[in-house]
Amino acid sequence: MPPTATTAFLILDVAGTACALARTCVSEVLPLPRLHRQSATAGMLAGFLNLGGATVPVIDLARLLGLSEAAADPDDVDRHLVLDAARSTAFLVDRAEALVVVPDSEIQPADETRSLNGCVIAGFERGHGRVDVLSLARLLTQEERIRLDALTRAAAERLSGLDAATAS
């Protein structure tokens, strides 16, 4: 019998909602570190992470998806950051729960018109409920990406200025 085609997914808890990302889209899961926050940081932007000298924006996935209106508690050490494969953006989630392998025959495509920017691309059953598969490429609109890039450049300049001042 030939092997069945499968896909590995990282299951996330986002404000009590189970979501999944394809394992190939994620470079690593990190415990929630102290984030650099700015007075302009609001909405979906939780702050910035210094990742080996690179400034990485951190998106609060619950706020982005409209699952929570409250900003994440910066002292909640039980939360996780999910770093994308390019290591250019991190997503704040309540918990990265498990890595699961799902037979491709059990993955059902989603009606992309039912989610903002078509970010829900598929789904599968797990336990007693459906898990929506998210597309990292579609989570942010083009306008959001442009604004996030500008904020990230500004944060990197500010942080590098602080580094230069402390080295003097």
GROMACS .gro file of N, CA and C in nm:
model
  504
    1MET      N    1   0.085  -0.118   0.000
    1MET     CA    2   0.000   0.000   0.000
    1MET      C    3   0.089   0.124   0.000
    2PRO      N    4   0.071   0.220  -0.095
    2PRO     CA    5   0.156   0.340  -0.100
    2PRO      C    6   0.126   0.430   0.019
    3PRO      N    7   0.228   0.506   0.062
    3PRO     CA    8   0.205   0.598   0.174
    3PRO      C    9   0.106   0.707   0.135
    4THR      N   10   0.031   0.751   0.236
    4THR     CA   11  -0.067   0.857   0.216
    4THR      C   12   0.002   0.991   0.225
    5ALA      N   13  -0.033   1.085   0.135
    5ALA     CA   14   0.023   1.220   0.141
    5ALA      C   15  -0.033   1.291   0.265
    6THR      N   16   0.055   1.359   0.335
    6THR     CA   17   0.015   1.429   0.457
    6THR      C   18   0.076   1.568   0.461
    7THR      N   19   0.021   1.652   0.548
    7THR     CA   20   0.075   1.786   0.571
    7THR      C   21   0.085   1.806   0.721
    8ALA      N   22   0.197   1.864   0.765
    8ALA     CA   23   0.217   1.894   0.907
    8ALA      C   24   0.168   2.036   0.935
    9PHE      N   25   0.097   2.050   1.047
    9PHE     CA   26   0.043   2.179   1.089
    9PHE      C   27   0.080   2.207   1.234
   10LEU      N   28   0.103   2.334   1.264
   10LEU     CA   29   0.119   2.379   1.401
   10LEU      C   30  -0.017   2.430   1.445
   11ILE      N   31  -0.072   2.368   1.551
   11ILE     CA   32  -0.202   2.408   1.604
   11ILE      C   33  -0.181   2.520   1.705
   12LEU      N   34  -0.259   2.627   1.691
   12LEU     CA   35  -0.248   2.744   1.777
   12LEU      C   36  -0.379   2.768   1.850
   13ASP      N   37  -0.369   2.817   1.973
   13ASP     CA   38  -0.485   2.867   2.046
   13ASP      C   39  -0.478   3.018   2.034
   14VAL      N   40  -0.577   3.076   1.968
   14VAL     CA   41  -0.585   3.220   1.948
   14VAL      C   42  -0.716   3.266   2.010
   15ALA      N   43  -0.709   3.320   2.131
   15ALA     CA   44  -0.828   3.367   2.204
   15ALA      C   45  -0.935   3.258   2.213
   16GLY      N   46  -0.891   3.134   2.239
   16GLY     CA   47  -0.984   3.024   2.255
   16GLY      C   48  -1.028   2.959   2.125
   17THR      N   49  -0.976   3.005   2.013
   17THR     CA   50  -1.009   2.950   1.882
   17THR      C   51  -0.890   2.872   1.829
   18ALA      N   52  -0.916   2.749   1.785
   18ALA     CA   53  -0.809   2.667   1.728
   18ALA      C   54  -0.784   2.709   1.583
   19CYS      N   55  -0.660   2.741   1.553
   19CYS     CA   56  -0.617   2.775   1.417
   19CYS      C   57  -0.493   2.692   1.387
   20ALA      N   58  -0.457   2.687   1.261
   20ALA     CA   59  -0.338   2.611   1.223
   20ALA      C   60  -0.259   2.686   1.117
   21LEU      N   61  -0.129   2.664   1.121
   21LEU     CA   62  -0.038   2.713   1.018
   21LEU      C   63   0.038   2.593   0.965
   22ALA      N   64   0.061   2.590   0.833
   22ALA     CA   65   0.143   2.485   0.777
   22ALA      C   66   0.282   2.493   0.840
   23ARG      N   67   0.337   2.380   0.878
   23ARG     CA   68   0.468   2.376   0.944
   23ARG      C   69   0.576   2.444   0.859
   24THR      N   70   0.564   2.438   0.730
   24THR     CA   71   0.664   2.497   0.641
   24THR      C   72   0.665   2.649   0.647
   25CYS      N   73   0.560   2.710   0.703
   25CYS     CA   74   0.551   2.856   0.714
   25CYS      C   75   0.611   2.911   0.842
   26VAL      N   76   0.652   2.822   0.932
   26VAL     CA   77   0.697   2.862   1.065
   26VAL      C   78   0.844   2.822   1.084
   27SER      N   79   0.926   2.918   1.132
   27SER     CA   80   1.065   2.883   1.160
   27SER      C   81   1.083   2.834   1.303
   28GLU      N   82   1.012   2.896   1.398
   28GLU     CA   83   1.021   2.849   1.536
   28GLU      C   84   0.913   2.912   1.622
   29VAL      N   85   0.895   2.852   1.739
   29VAL     CA   86   0.803   2.902   1.839
   29VAL      C   87   0.888   2.947   1.957
   30LEU      N   88   0.861   3.069   2.005
   30LEU     CA   89   0.940   3.126   2.114
   30LEU      C   90   0.850   3.157   2.233
   31PRO      N   91   0.904   3.145   2.355
   31PRO     CA   92   0.828   3.196   2.470
   31PRO      C   93   0.820   3.347   2.455
   32LEU      N   94   0.718   3.407   2.514
   32LEU     CA   95   0.698   3.551   2.501
   32LEU      C   96   0.808   3.627   2.575
   33PRO      N   97   0.896   3.696   2.500
   33PRO     CA   98   0.999   3.778   2.564
   33PRO      C   99   0.945   3.918   2.591
   34ARG      N  100   1.026   4.000   2.650
   34ARG     CA  101   0.989   4.140   2.668
   34ARG      C  102   0.998   4.206   2.530
   35LEU      N  103   0.890   4.273   2.493
   35LEU     CA  104   0.885   4.338   2.362
   35LEU      C  105   0.915   4.485   2.376
   36HIS      N  106   0.973   4.543   2.272
   36HIS     CA  107   0.992   4.687   2.266
   36HIS      C  108   0.861   4.747   2.218
   37ARG      N  109   0.804   4.832   2.299
   37ARG     CA  110   0.677   4.894   2.263
   37ARG      C  111   0.701   5.042   2.240
   38GLN      N  112   0.618   5.099   2.154
   38GLN     CA  113   0.627   5.241   2.125
   38GLN      C  114   0.493   5.303   2.158
   39SER      N  115   0.495   5.432   2.179
   39SER     CA  116   0.368   5.500   2.209
   39SER      C  117   0.271   5.487   2.092
   40ALA      N  118   0.325   5.473   1.971
   40ALA     CA  119   0.239   5.460   1.853
   40ALA      C  120   0.188   5.317   1.835
   41THR      N  121   0.240   5.222   1.916
   41THR     CA  122   0.199   5.084   1.903
   41THR      C  123   0.055   5.068   1.950
   42ALA      N  124  -0.028   5.025   1.861
   42ALA     CA  125  -0.170   5.007   1.895
   42ALA      C  126  -0.229   4.905   1.800
   43GLY      N  127  -0.352   4.870   1.827
   43GLY     CA  128  -0.421   4.776   1.739
   43GLY      C  129  -0.353   4.642   1.736
   44MET      N  130  -0.330   4.592   1.616
   44MET     CA  131  -0.276   4.457   1.600
   44MET      C  132  -0.127   4.448   1.633
   45LEU      N  133  -0.055   4.560   1.634
   45LEU     CA  134   0.089   4.558   1.659
   45LEU      C  135   0.115   4.553   1.809
   46ALA      N  136   0.172   4.441   1.854
   46ALA     CA  137   0.199   4.422   1.997
   46ALA      C  138   0.332   4.485   2.038
   47GLY      N  139   0.421   4.506   1.942
   47GLY     CA  140   0.552   4.562   1.970
   47GLY      C  141   0.655   4.506   1.875
   48PHE      N  142   0.781   4.515   1.917
   48PHE     CA  143   0.891   4.467   1.834
   48PHE      C  144   0.982   4.378   1.915
   49LEU      N  145   1.035   4.278   1.848
   49LEU     CA  146   1.126   4.181   1.907
   49LEU      C  147   1.265   4.206   1.852
   50ASN      N  148   1.365   4.208   1.940
   50ASN     CA  149   1.503   4.214   1.894
   50ASN      C  150   1.549   4.069   1.877
   51LEU      N  151   1.564   4.027   1.754
   51LEU     CA  152   1.600   3.890   1.723
   51LEU      C  153   1.742   3.888   1.665
   52GLY      N  154   1.838   3.874   1.752
   52GLY     CA  155   1.978   3.873   1.707
   52GLY      C  156   2.018   4.001   1.639
   53GLY      N  157   1.966   4.114   1.686
   53GLY     CA  158   1.999   4.243   1.628
   53GLY      C  159   1.902   4.290   1.521
   54ALA      N  160   1.814   4.203   1.475
   54ALA     CA  161   1.714   4.241   1.376
   54ALA      C  162   1.585   4.279   1.448
   55THR      N  163   1.521   4.386   1.402
   55THR     CA  164   1.394   4.430   1.459
   55THR      C  165   1.281   4.357   1.387
   56VAL      N  166   1.204   4.280   1.463
   56VAL     CA  167   1.096   4.200   1.407
   56VAL      C  168   0.963   4.247   1.465
   57PRO      N  169   0.867   4.286   1.381
   57PRO     CA  170   0.736   4.326   1.433
   57PRO      C  171   0.661   4.205   1.488
   58VAL      N  172   0.587   4.229   1.595
   58VAL     CA  173   0.506   4.124   1.657
   58VAL      C  174   0.359   4.161   1.642
   59ILE      N  175   0.284   4.077   1.574
   59ILE     CA  176   0.143   4.098   1.547
   59ILE      C  177   0.061   4.017   1.648
   60ASP      N  178  -0.032   4.082   1.715
   60ASP     CA  179  -0.124   4.014   1.806
   60ASP      C  180  -0.231   3.948   1.718
   61LEU      N  181  -0.221   3.817   1.700
   61LEU     CA  182  -0.308   3.746   1.607
   61LEU      C  183  -0.455   3.752   1.648
   62ALA      N  184  -0.483   3.752   1.778
   62ALA     CA  185  -0.623   3.760   1.823
   62ALA      C  186  -0.686   3.893   1.783
   63ARG      N  187  -0.611   4.000   1.797
   63ARG     CA  188  -0.663   4.132   1.758
   63ARG      C  189  -0.674   4.144   1.606
   64LEU      N  190  -0.575   4.093   1.536
   64LEU     CA  191  -0.577   4.099   1.390
   64LEU      C  192  -0.700   4.026   1.334
   65LEU      N  193  -0.732   3.910   1.392
   65LEU     CA  194  -0.844   3.830   1.343
   65LEU      C  195  -0.978   3.873   1.401
   66GLY      N  196  -0.976   3.975   1.487
   66GLY     CA  197  -1.100   4.024   1.547
   66GLY      C  198  -1.155   3.932   1.654
   67LEU      N  199  -1.070   3.847   1.713
   67LEU     CA  200  -1.115   3.755   1.817
   67LEU      C  201  -1.105   3.815   1.957
   68SER      N  202  -1.035   3.928   1.968
   68SER     CA  203  -1.020   3.997   2.096
   68SER      C  204  -1.001   4.145   2.070
   69GLU      N  205  -1.064   4.226   2.153
   69GLU     CA  206  -1.045   4.371   2.142
   69GLU      C  207  -0.939   4.419   2.240
   70ALA      N  208  -0.911   4.339   2.341
   70ALA     CA  209  -0.814   4.379   2.444
   70ALA      C  210  -0.672   4.353   2.397
   71ALA      N  211  -0.583   4.444   2.432
   71ALA     CA  212  -0.441   4.425   2.401
   71ALA      C  213  -0.387   4.312   2.487
   72ALA      N  214  -0.290   4.241   2.435
   72ALA     CA  215  -0.228   4.131   2.508
   72ALA      C  216  -0.155   4.183   2.630
   73ASP      N  217  -0.159   4.106   2.736
   73ASP     CA  218  -0.086   4.139   2.859
   73ASP      C  219   0.061   4.113   2.835
   74PRO      N  220   0.148   4.216   2.841
   74PRO     CA  221   0.290   4.197   2.812
   74PRO      C  222   0.362   4.111   2.916
   75ASP      N  223   0.298   4.088   3.031
   75ASP     CA  224   0.362   4.007   3.135
   75ASP      C  225   0.310   3.864   3.139
   76ASP      N  226   0.227   3.825   3.044
   76ASP     CA  227   0.172   3.690   3.040
   76ASP      C  228   0.275   3.596   2.980
   77VAL      N  229   0.353   3.532   3.068
   77VAL     CA  230   0.465   3.449   3.023
   77VAL      C  231   0.422   3.317   2.961
   78ASP      N  232   0.294   3.285   2.968
   78ASP     CA  233   0.246   3.159   2.911
   78ASP      C  234   0.215   3.169   2.762
   79ARG      N  235   0.220   3.289   2.707
   79ARG     CA  236   0.191   3.308   2.565
   79ARG      C  237   0.314   3.275   2.481
   80HIS      N  238   0.292   3.259   2.351
   80HIS     CA  239   0.401   3.224   2.260
   80HIS      C  240   0.407   3.321   2.142
   81LEU      N  241   0.526   3.328   2.085
   81LEU     CA  242   0.546   3.396   1.957
   81LEU      C  243   0.573   3.289   1.852
   82VAL      N  244   0.508   3.302   1.739
   82VAL     CA  245   0.531   3.213   1.626
   82VAL      C  246   0.604   3.296   1.521
   83LEU      N  247   0.725   3.257   1.492
   83LEU     CA  248   0.809   3.330   1.397
   83LEU      C  249   0.792   3.271   1.258
   84ASP      N  250   0.763   3.357   1.159
   84ASP     CA  251   0.742   3.306   1.024
   84ASP      C  252   0.871   3.250   0.967
   85ALA      N  253   0.859   3.176   0.857
   85ALA     CA  254   0.974   3.107   0.797
   85ALA      C  255   1.085   3.204   0.757
   86ALA      N  256   1.049   3.324   0.716
   86ALA     CA  257   1.149   3.424   0.676
   86ALA      C  258   1.210   3.495   0.796
   87ARG      N  259   1.158   3.470   0.915
   87ARG     CA  260   1.205   3.531   1.040
   87ARG      C  261   1.189   3.684   1.035
   88SER      N  262   1.085   3.729   0.962
   88SER     CA  263   1.064   3.873   0.945
   88SER      C  264   0.942   3.925   1.021
   89THR      N  265   0.856   3.836   1.066
   89THR     CA  266   0.737   3.874   1.141
   89THR      C  267   0.709   3.766   1.244
   90ALA      N  268   0.666   3.810   1.364
   90ALA     CA  269   0.626   3.716   1.468
   90ALA      C  270   0.479   3.739   1.499
   91PHE      N  271   0.410   3.633   1.535
   91PHE     CA  272   0.268   3.640   1.568
   91PHE      C  273   0.249   3.596   1.712
   92LEU      N  274   0.185   3.682   1.790
   92LEU     CA  275   0.157   3.655   1.930
   92LEU      C  276   0.030   3.572   1.939
   93VAL      N  277   0.040   3.456   2.005
   93VAL     CA  278  -0.074   3.366   2.023
   93VAL      C  279  -0.083   3.328   2.170
   94ASP      N  280  -0.200   3.279   2.210
   94ASP     CA  281  -0.214   3.235   2.348
   94ASP      C  282  -0.127   3.113   2.374
   95ARG      N  283  -0.120   3.024   2.277
   95ARG     CA  284  -0.040   2.905   2.295
   95ARG      C  285  -0.019   2.835   2.161
   96ALA      N  286   0.102   2.787   2.141
   96ALA     CA  287   0.129   2.693   2.032
   96ALA      C  288   0.110   2.556   2.095
   97GLU      N  289   0.005   2.486   2.053
   97GLU     CA  290  -0.038   2.366   2.126
   97GLU      C  291   0.028   2.236   2.081
   98ALA      N  292   0.036   2.215   1.952
   98ALA     CA  293   0.085   2.085   1.905
   98ALA      C  294   0.123   2.093   1.758
   99LEU      N  295   0.207   2.000   1.720
   99LEU     CA  296   0.239   1.979   1.579
   99LEU      C  297   0.166   1.851   1.540
  100VAL      N  298   0.079   1.861   1.441
  100VAL     CA  299   0.001   1.745   1.399
  100VAL      C  300   0.024   1.718   1.250
  101VAL      N  301   0.009   1.593   1.214
  101VAL     CA  302   0.019   1.553   1.073
  101VAL      C  303  -0.120   1.508   1.031
  102VAL      N  304  -0.169   1.571   0.924
  102VAL     CA  305  -0.306   1.547   0.878
  102VAL      C  306  -0.299   1.489   0.736
  103PRO      N  307  -0.370   1.377   0.713
  103PRO     CA  308  -0.376   1.326   0.575
  103PRO      C  309  -0.438   1.432   0.483
  104ASP      N  310  -0.378   1.451   0.368
  104ASP     CA  311  -0.427   1.552   0.275
  104ASP      C  312  -0.574   1.529   0.238
  105SER      N  313  -0.618   1.404   0.239
  105SER     CA  314  -0.758   1.373   0.206
  105SER      C  315  -0.856   1.430   0.309
  106GLU      N  316  -0.808   1.464   0.429
  106GLU     CA  317  -0.894   1.519   0.534
  106GLU      C  318  -0.892   1.672   0.539
  107ILE      N  319  -0.811   1.735   0.455
  107ILE     CA  320  -0.802   1.881   0.451
  107ILE      C  321  -0.901   1.932   0.347
  108GLN      N  322  -0.994   2.014   0.393
  108GLN     CA  323  -1.097   2.067   0.304
  108GLN      C  324  -1.068   2.213   0.272
  109PRO      N  325  -1.074   2.253   0.144
  109PRO     CA  326  -1.052   2.395   0.110
  109PRO      C  327  -1.162   2.481   0.172
  110ALA      N  328  -1.127   2.604   0.201
  110ALA     CA  329  -1.223   2.699   0.260
  110ALA      C  330  -1.274   2.793   0.152
  111ASP      N  331  -1.389   2.849   0.177
  111ASP     CA  332  -1.442   2.954   0.091
  111ASP      C  333  -1.368   3.082   0.131
  112GLU      N  334  -1.268   3.120   0.054
  112GLU     CA  335  -1.180   3.231   0.089
  112GLU      C  336  -1.252   3.365   0.094
  113THR      N  337  -1.370   3.373   0.036
  113THR     CA  338  -1.446   3.499   0.041
  113THR      C  339  -1.508   3.521   0.179
  114ARG      N  340  -1.505   3.418   0.264
  114ARG     CA  341  -1.566   3.430   0.397
  114ARG      C  342  -1.468   3.478   0.503
  115SER      N  343  -1.342   3.505   0.466
  115SER     CA  344  -1.245   3.557   0.562
  115SER      C  345  -1.175   3.680   0.503
  116LEU      N  346  -1.134   3.769   0.588
  116LEU     CA  347  -1.068   3.891   0.544
  116LEU      C  348  -0.943   3.858   0.463
  117ASN      N  349  -0.935   3.912   0.345
  117ASN     CA  350  -0.820   3.893   0.257
  117ASN      C  351  -0.800   3.746   0.220
  118GLY      N  352  -0.901   3.661   0.242
  118GLY     CA  353  -0.890   3.519   0.211
  118GLY      C  354  -0.788   3.447   0.297
  119CYS      N  355  -0.769   3.493   0.422
  119CYS     CA  356  -0.663   3.437   0.507
  119CYS      C  357  -0.691   3.296   0.557
  120VAL      N  358  -0.818   3.254   0.559
  120VAL     CA  359  -0.850   3.115   0.593
  120VAL      C  360  -0.858   3.038   0.462
  121ILE      N  361  -0.762   2.946   0.443
  121ILE     CA  362  -0.751   2.879   0.314
  121ILE      C  363  -0.801   2.734   0.314
  122ALA      N  364  -0.813   2.676   0.433
  122ALA     CA  365  -0.856   2.536   0.442
  122ALA      C  366  -0.898   2.507   0.585
  123GLY      N  367  -0.933   2.383   0.609
  123GLY     CA  368  -0.968   2.342   0.743
  123GLY      C  369  -0.969   2.191   0.753
  124PHE      N  370  -0.967   2.143   0.877
  124PHE     CA  371  -0.975   1.999   0.901
  124PHE      C  372  -1.038   1.977   1.038
  125GLU      N  373  -1.090   1.858   1.058
  125GLU     CA  374  -1.152   1.824   1.185
  125GLU      C  375  -1.046   1.771   1.281
  126ARG      N  376  -1.057   1.817   1.404
  126ARG     CA  377  -0.967   1.769   1.510
  126ARG      C  378  -1.047   1.764   1.638
  127GLY      N  379  -1.051   1.647   1.700
  127GLY     CA  380  -1.132   1.634   1.820
  127GLY      C  381  -1.278   1.655   1.786
  128HIS      N  382  -1.339   1.754   1.851
  128HIS     CA  383  -1.482   1.780   1.830
  128HIS      C  384  -1.506   1.909   1.753
  129GLY      N  385  -1.406   1.956   1.680
  129GLY     CA  386  -1.429   2.081   1.609
  129GLY      C  387  -1.340   2.097   1.487
  130ARG      N  388  -1.368   2.201   1.414
  130ARG     CA  389  -1.292   2.233   1.293
  130ARG      C  390  -1.178   2.326   1.329
  131VAL      N  391  -1.066   2.303   1.265
  131VAL     CA  392  -0.949   2.389   1.279
  131VAL      C  393  -0.929   2.461   1.146
  132ASP      N  394  -0.931   2.594   1.150
  132ASP     CA  395  -0.908   2.671   1.028
  132ASP      C  396  -0.759   2.684   1.002
  133VAL      N  397  -0.719   2.661   0.877
  133VAL     CA  398  -0.581   2.677   0.835
  133VAL      C  399  -0.563   2.818   0.781
  134LEU      N  400  -0.468   2.890   0.838
  134LEU     CA  401  -0.442   3.028   0.798
  134LEU      C  402  -0.327   3.036   0.699
  135SER      N  403  -0.334   3.133   0.610
  135SER     CA  404  -0.225   3.163   0.518
  135SER      C  405  -0.150   3.284   0.573
  136LEU      N  406  -0.024   3.267   0.609
  136LEU     CA  407   0.054   3.381   0.659
  136LEU      C  408   0.063   3.491   0.554
  137ALA      N  409   0.073   3.452   0.428
  137ALA     CA  410   0.085   3.551   0.321
  137ALA      C  411  -0.040   3.638   0.307
  138ARG      N  412  -0.154   3.587   0.354
  138ARG     CA  413  -0.279   3.660   0.338
  138ARG      C  414  -0.330   3.723   0.468
  139LEU      N  415  -0.257   3.706   0.578
  139LEU     CA  416  -0.304   3.762   0.705
  139LEU      C  417  -0.309   3.914   0.702
  140LEU      N  418  -0.212   3.974   0.636
  140LEU     CA  419  -0.207   4.121   0.629
  140LEU      C  420  -0.240   4.166   0.487
  141THR      N  421  -0.312   4.276   0.478
  141THR     CA  422  -0.338   4.334   0.347
  141THR      C  423  -0.211   4.404   0.298
  142GLN      N  424  -0.209   4.441   0.173
  142GLN     CA  425  -0.093   4.511   0.117
  142GLN      C  426  -0.070   4.643   0.191
  143GLU      N  427  -0.176   4.717   0.218
  143GLU     CA  428  -0.165   4.844   0.292
  143GLU      C  429  -0.109   4.821   0.432
  144GLU      N  430  -0.155   4.717   0.499
  144GLU     CA  431  -0.103   4.686   0.633
  144GLU      C  432   0.045   4.651   0.627
  145ARG      N  433   0.086   4.578   0.526
  145ARG     CA  434   0.228   4.543   0.510
  145ARG      C  435   0.314   4.668   0.490
  146ILE      N  436   0.266   4.759   0.408
  146ILE     CA  437   0.341   4.883   0.382
  146ILE      C  438   0.358   4.961   0.512
  147ARG      N  439   0.250   4.977   0.586
  147ARG     CA  440   0.256   5.051   0.713
  147ARG      C  441   0.342   4.979   0.815
  148LEU      N  442   0.330   4.847   0.822
  148LEU     CA  443   0.411   4.770   0.916
  148LEU      C  444   0.559   4.781   0.884
  149ASP      N  445   0.593   4.776   0.756
  149ASP     CA  446   0.734   4.791   0.715
  149ASP      C  447   0.789   4.928   0.757
  150ALA      N  448   0.708   5.033   0.739
  150ALA     CA  449   0.752   5.168   0.778
  150ALA      C  450   0.771   5.177   0.929
  151LEU      N  451   0.679   5.121   1.006
  151LEU     CA  452   0.693   5.122   1.153
  151LEU      C  453   0.815   5.040   1.197
  152THR      N  454   0.840   4.930   1.130
  152THR     CA  455   0.955   4.845   1.165
  152THR      C  456   1.086   4.917   1.136
  153ARG      N  457   1.094   4.986   1.022
  153ARG     CA  458   1.216   5.063   0.991
  153ARG      C  459   1.238   5.172   1.095
  154ALA      N  460   1.131   5.242   1.133
  154ALA     CA  461   1.143   5.348   1.233
  154ALA      C  462   1.186   5.291   1.368
  155ALA      N  463   1.130   5.178   1.406
  155ALA     CA  464   1.168   5.115   1.534
  155ALA      C  465   1.313   5.069   1.530
  156ALA      N  466   1.358   5.015   1.417
  156ALA     CA  467   1.497   4.970   1.405
  156ALA      C  468   1.592   5.088   1.417
  157GLU      N  469   1.557   5.201   1.357
  157GLU     CA  470   1.642   5.320   1.368
  157GLU      C  471   1.649   5.370   1.512
  158ARG      N  472   1.535   5.374   1.580
  158ARG     CA  473   1.533   5.417   1.720
  158ARG      C  474   1.615   5.325   1.808
  159LEU      N  475   1.597   5.194   1.788
  159LEU     CA  476   1.669   5.097   1.871
  159LEU      C  477   1.818   5.099   1.843
  160SER      N  478   1.857   5.120   1.717
  160SER     CA  479   2.001   5.127   1.686
  160SER      C  480   2.060   5.254   1.746
  161GLY      N  481   1.982   5.360   1.754
  161GLY     CA  482   2.028   5.484   1.819
  161GLY      C  483   2.053   5.462   1.968
  162LEU      N  484   1.965   5.383   2.028
  162LEU     CA  485   1.984   5.349   2.171
  162LEU      C  486   2.107   5.263   2.190
  163ASP      N  487   2.129   5.169   2.099
  163ASP     CA  488   2.246   5.082   2.109
  163ASP      C  489   2.374   5.164   2.098
  164ALA      N  490   2.376   5.263   2.007
  164ALA     CA  491   2.494   5.348   1.989
  164ALA      C  492   2.518   5.433   2.112
  165ALA      N  493   2.411   5.481   2.173
  165ALA     CA  494   2.423   5.566   2.291
  165ALA      C  495   2.476   5.487   2.411
  166THR      N  496   2.435   5.361   2.424
  166THR     CA  497   2.481   5.282   2.538
  166THR      C  498   2.622   5.230   2.517
  167ALA      N  499   2.668   5.224   2.392
  167ALA     CA  500   2.804   5.178   2.364
  167ALA      C  501   2.906   5.289   2.387
  168SER      N  502   2.861   5.414   2.388
  168SER     CA  503   2.953   5.527   2.405
  168SER      C  504   3.003   5.538   2.546
   0.00000   0.00000   0.00000
